[in-house]
Coordinates of C-alpha atoms and ligand atoms in Angstrom, one line a residue:
X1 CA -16.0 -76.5 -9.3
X2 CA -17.0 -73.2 -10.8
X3 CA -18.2 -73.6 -14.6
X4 CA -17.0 -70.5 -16.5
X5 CA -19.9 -69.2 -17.0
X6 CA -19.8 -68.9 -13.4
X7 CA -16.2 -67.1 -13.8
X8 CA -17.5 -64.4 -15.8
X9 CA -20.1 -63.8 -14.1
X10 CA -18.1 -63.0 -11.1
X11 CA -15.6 -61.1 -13.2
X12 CA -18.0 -59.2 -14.4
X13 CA -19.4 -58.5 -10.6
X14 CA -16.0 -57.7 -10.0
X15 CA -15.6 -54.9 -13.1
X16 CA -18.4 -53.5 -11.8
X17 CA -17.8 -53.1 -8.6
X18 CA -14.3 -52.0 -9.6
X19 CA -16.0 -48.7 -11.8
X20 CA -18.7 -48.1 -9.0
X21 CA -15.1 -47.9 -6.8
X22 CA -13.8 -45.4 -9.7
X23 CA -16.8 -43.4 -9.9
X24 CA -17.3 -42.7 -6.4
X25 CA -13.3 -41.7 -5.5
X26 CA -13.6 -39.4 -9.2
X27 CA -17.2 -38.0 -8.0
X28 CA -15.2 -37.5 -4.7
X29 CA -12.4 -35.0 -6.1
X30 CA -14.7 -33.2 -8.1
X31 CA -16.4 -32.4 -4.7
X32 CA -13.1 -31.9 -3.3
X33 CA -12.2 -29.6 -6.5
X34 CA -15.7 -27.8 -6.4
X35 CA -14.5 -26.9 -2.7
X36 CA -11.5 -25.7 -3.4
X37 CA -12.9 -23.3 -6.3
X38 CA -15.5 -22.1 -3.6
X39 CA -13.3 -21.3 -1.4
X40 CA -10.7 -19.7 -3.1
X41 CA -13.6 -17.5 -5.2
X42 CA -14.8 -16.8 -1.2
X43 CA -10.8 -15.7 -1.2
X44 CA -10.7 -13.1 -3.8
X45 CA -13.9 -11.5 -2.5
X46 CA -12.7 -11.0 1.2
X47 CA -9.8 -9.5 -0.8
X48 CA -11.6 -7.3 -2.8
X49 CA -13.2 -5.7 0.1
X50 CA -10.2 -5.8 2.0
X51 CA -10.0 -1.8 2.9
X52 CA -7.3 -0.3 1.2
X53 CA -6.6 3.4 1.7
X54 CA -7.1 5.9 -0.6
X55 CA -5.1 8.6 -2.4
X56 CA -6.6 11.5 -0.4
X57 CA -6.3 9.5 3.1
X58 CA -1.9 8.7 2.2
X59 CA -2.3 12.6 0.8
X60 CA -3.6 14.0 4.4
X61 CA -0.7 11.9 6.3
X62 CA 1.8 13.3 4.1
X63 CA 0.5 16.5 5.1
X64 CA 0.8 15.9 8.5
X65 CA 4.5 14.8 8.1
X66 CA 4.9 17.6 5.8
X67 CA 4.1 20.4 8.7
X68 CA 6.0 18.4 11.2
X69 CA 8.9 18.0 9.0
X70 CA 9.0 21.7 9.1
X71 CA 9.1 22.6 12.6
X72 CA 11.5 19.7 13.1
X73 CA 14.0 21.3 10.9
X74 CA 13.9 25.0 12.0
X75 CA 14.7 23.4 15.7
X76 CA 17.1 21.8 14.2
X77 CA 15.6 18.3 16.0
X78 CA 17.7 16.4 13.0
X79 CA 16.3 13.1 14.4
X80 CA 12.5 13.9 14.1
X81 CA 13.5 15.6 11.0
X82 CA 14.9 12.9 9.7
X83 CA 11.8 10.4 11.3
X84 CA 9.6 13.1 9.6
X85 CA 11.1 12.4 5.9
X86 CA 11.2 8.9 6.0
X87 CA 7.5 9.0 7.1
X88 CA 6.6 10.8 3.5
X89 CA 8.8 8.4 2.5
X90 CA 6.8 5.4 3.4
X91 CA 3.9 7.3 2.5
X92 CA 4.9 7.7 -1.3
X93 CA 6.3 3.6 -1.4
X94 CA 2.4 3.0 0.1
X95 CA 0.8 5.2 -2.4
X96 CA 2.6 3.4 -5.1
X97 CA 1.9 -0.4 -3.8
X98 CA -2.1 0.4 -2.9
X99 CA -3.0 3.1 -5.4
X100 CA -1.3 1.9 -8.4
X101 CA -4.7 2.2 -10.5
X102 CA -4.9 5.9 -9.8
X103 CA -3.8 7.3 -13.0
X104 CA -2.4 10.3 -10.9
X105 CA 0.5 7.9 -9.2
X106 CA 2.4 8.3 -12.7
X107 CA 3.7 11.7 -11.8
X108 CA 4.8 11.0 -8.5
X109 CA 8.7 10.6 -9.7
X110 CA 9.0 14.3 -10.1
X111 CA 9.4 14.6 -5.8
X112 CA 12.5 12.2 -5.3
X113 CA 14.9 14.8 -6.6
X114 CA 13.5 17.1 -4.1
X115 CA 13.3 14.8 -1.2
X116 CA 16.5 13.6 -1.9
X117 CA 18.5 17.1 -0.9
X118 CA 16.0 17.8 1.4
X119 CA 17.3 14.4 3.0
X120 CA 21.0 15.8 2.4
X121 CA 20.1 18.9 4.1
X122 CA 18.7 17.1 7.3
X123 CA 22.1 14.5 7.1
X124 CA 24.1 17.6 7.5
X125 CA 22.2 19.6 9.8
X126 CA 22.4 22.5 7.6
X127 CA 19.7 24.5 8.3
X128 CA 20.2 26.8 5.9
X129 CA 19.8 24.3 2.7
X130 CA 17.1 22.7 4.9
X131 CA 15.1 25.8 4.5
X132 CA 15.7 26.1 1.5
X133 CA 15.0 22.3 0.2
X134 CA 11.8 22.6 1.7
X135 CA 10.3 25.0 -0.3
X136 CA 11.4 23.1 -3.2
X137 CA 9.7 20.1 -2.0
X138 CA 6.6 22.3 -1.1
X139 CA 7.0 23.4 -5.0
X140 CA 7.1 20.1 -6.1
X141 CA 4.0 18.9 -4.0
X142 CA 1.9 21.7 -5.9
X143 CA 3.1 21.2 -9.4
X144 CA 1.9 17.4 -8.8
X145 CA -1.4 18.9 -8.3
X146 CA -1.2 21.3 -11.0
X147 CA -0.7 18.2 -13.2
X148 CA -3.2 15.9 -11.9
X149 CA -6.3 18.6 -11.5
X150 CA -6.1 19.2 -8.5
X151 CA -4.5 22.9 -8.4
X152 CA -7.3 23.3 -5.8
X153 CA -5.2 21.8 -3.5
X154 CA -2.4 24.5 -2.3
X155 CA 0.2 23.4 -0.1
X156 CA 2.3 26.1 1.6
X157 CA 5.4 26.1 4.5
X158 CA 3.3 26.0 7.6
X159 CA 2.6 28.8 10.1
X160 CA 2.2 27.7 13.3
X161 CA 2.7 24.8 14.6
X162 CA 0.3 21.7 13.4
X163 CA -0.1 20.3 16.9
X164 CA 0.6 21.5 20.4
X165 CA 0.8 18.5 22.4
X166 CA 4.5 17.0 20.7
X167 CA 7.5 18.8 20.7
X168 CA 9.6 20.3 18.4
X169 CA 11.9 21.2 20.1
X170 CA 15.1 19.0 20.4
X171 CA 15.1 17.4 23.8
Ligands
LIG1 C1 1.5 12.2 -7.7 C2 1.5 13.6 -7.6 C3 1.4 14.2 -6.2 C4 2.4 14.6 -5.3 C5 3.9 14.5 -5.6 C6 1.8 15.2 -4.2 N1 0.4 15.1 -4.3 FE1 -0.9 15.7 -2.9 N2 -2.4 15.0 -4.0 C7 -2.3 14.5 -5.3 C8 -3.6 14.1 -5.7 C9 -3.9 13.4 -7.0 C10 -4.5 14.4 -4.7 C11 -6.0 14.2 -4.7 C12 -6.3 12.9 -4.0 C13 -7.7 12.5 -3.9 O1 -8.3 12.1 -5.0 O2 -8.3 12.5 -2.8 C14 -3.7 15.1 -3.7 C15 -4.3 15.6 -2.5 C16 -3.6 16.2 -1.5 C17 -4.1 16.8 -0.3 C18 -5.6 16.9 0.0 C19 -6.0 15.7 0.8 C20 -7.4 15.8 1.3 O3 -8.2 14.9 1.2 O4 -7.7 16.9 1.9 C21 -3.1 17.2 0.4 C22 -3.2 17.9 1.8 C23 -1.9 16.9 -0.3 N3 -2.2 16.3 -1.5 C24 -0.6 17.2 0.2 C25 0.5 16.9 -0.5 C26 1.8 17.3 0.0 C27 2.1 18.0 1.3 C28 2.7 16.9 -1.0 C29 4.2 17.0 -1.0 C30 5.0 16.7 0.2 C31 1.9 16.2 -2.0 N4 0.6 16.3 -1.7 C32 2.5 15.7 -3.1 C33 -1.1 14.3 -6.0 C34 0.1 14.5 -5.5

C-alpha cells in the first residue's frame, strides 16, 4: 500500500514530468517557427536580387521590334508584321509588370491608340494605312520621351535595314 503522501509525491513527479513534456514540444515549435522565419527572410532576399530588367533594356528590344516592324510592313510580310507588333506588345505588358516603380510607366497609355490601328493596318494588309500608322506610333514613342526627360532619345522610321542576316521579305 502506497500512503498518500506517497500519491502525491508521484503526482507531483508526474506534473512535472508532464510540463518538462510541454516545454520541450513548445521550445520545439519555436525552433521550428524560428526556421521558418529564416527561411522565408532568406526568401525575400534571393527575391530582391532576383535580376529584373530595366526600363532602358525593354526600351532597346522595343527598338529592335520597332525597325523590324518596319521592314516587315513595306514587304508587306503581314505575318512578321504582325509577330513584330505583338512583340512591342509584350514588351509594354513586361514594362508594366517589372518596372512599375519607374515613375515614367505612367505615361505609357498614350501608345495603345496608336498601336491599335497600326494593328488594323497590318490585319488588313493595307499598306498604305500601314505606312502611315507607323509614323504615328513613331510620334507617339517620342512624345513619351518628351514627357518623361528623355527628349534626348529620338526615334525615327528606319533607313536601312536593322539586320542583314533575317529576311524581310515574304517567303
Ligand atoms: C512610357 C513612355 C515611353 C514610351 C511610350 C516609349 N518610350 Fe522609349 N523610353 C522611355 C524612357 C523613360 C526611356 C529611358 C529609359 C531608361 O531610363 O533607360 C526610354 C528609352 C528609350 C530608348 C533608349 C534605350 C537605350 O538604353 O539606349 C529607345 C531606343 C526607346 N526608348 C525606344 C522607344 C520606341 C521605339 C518607342 C515606341 C515604339 C518607345 N521608346 C516608346 C519612355 C517611353
Amino acid at each position: 500500500m502506497f500512503s498518500t503522501a506517497h500519491n502525491l509525491f508521484q503526482m507531483k513527479n508526474a506534473l512535472f514530468v508532464c510540463s518538462l513534456i510541454l516545454l520541450v514540444s513548445c521550445g520545439q515549435n519555436e525552433n521550428k517557427e524560428n526556421q521558418m522565419r529564416r527561411q522565408i527572410d532568406s526568401l525575400r532576399q534571393n527575391l530582391d536580387n532576383t535580376y529584373k530588367p530595366g526600363l532602358g533594356e525593354f526600351m532597346s528590344g522595343i527598338q529592335v521590334h520597332h525597325a523590324k516592324l518596319w521592314y516587315a510592313g513595306i514587304n508587306s510580310n503581314w505575318k512578321l508584321a504582325d509577330f513584330e507588333i505583338n512583340e512591342i506588345i509584350e514588351a509594354l505588358d513586361d514594362i508594366k509588370k517589372y518596372n512599375a516603380d519607374r515613375a515614367e510607366v505612367k505615361s505609357i497609355g498614350m501608345i495603345y491608340p496608336a498601336i491599335d490601328s497600326l494593328n488594323a493596318s497590318i490585319k488588313k494588309h493595307d499598306q498604305e494605312q500601314f505606312k502611315a500608322g507607323f509614323q504615328i506610333l513613331t510620334n507617339i514613342c517620342n512624345n513619351c520621351h518628351r514627357a518623361t526627360a528623355h527628349e534626348f532619345n529620338v526615334i525615327k522610321v528606319p533607313e536601312t535595314p536593322p539586320f542583314s542576316n533575317q529576311e524581310f521579305k515574304p517567303q
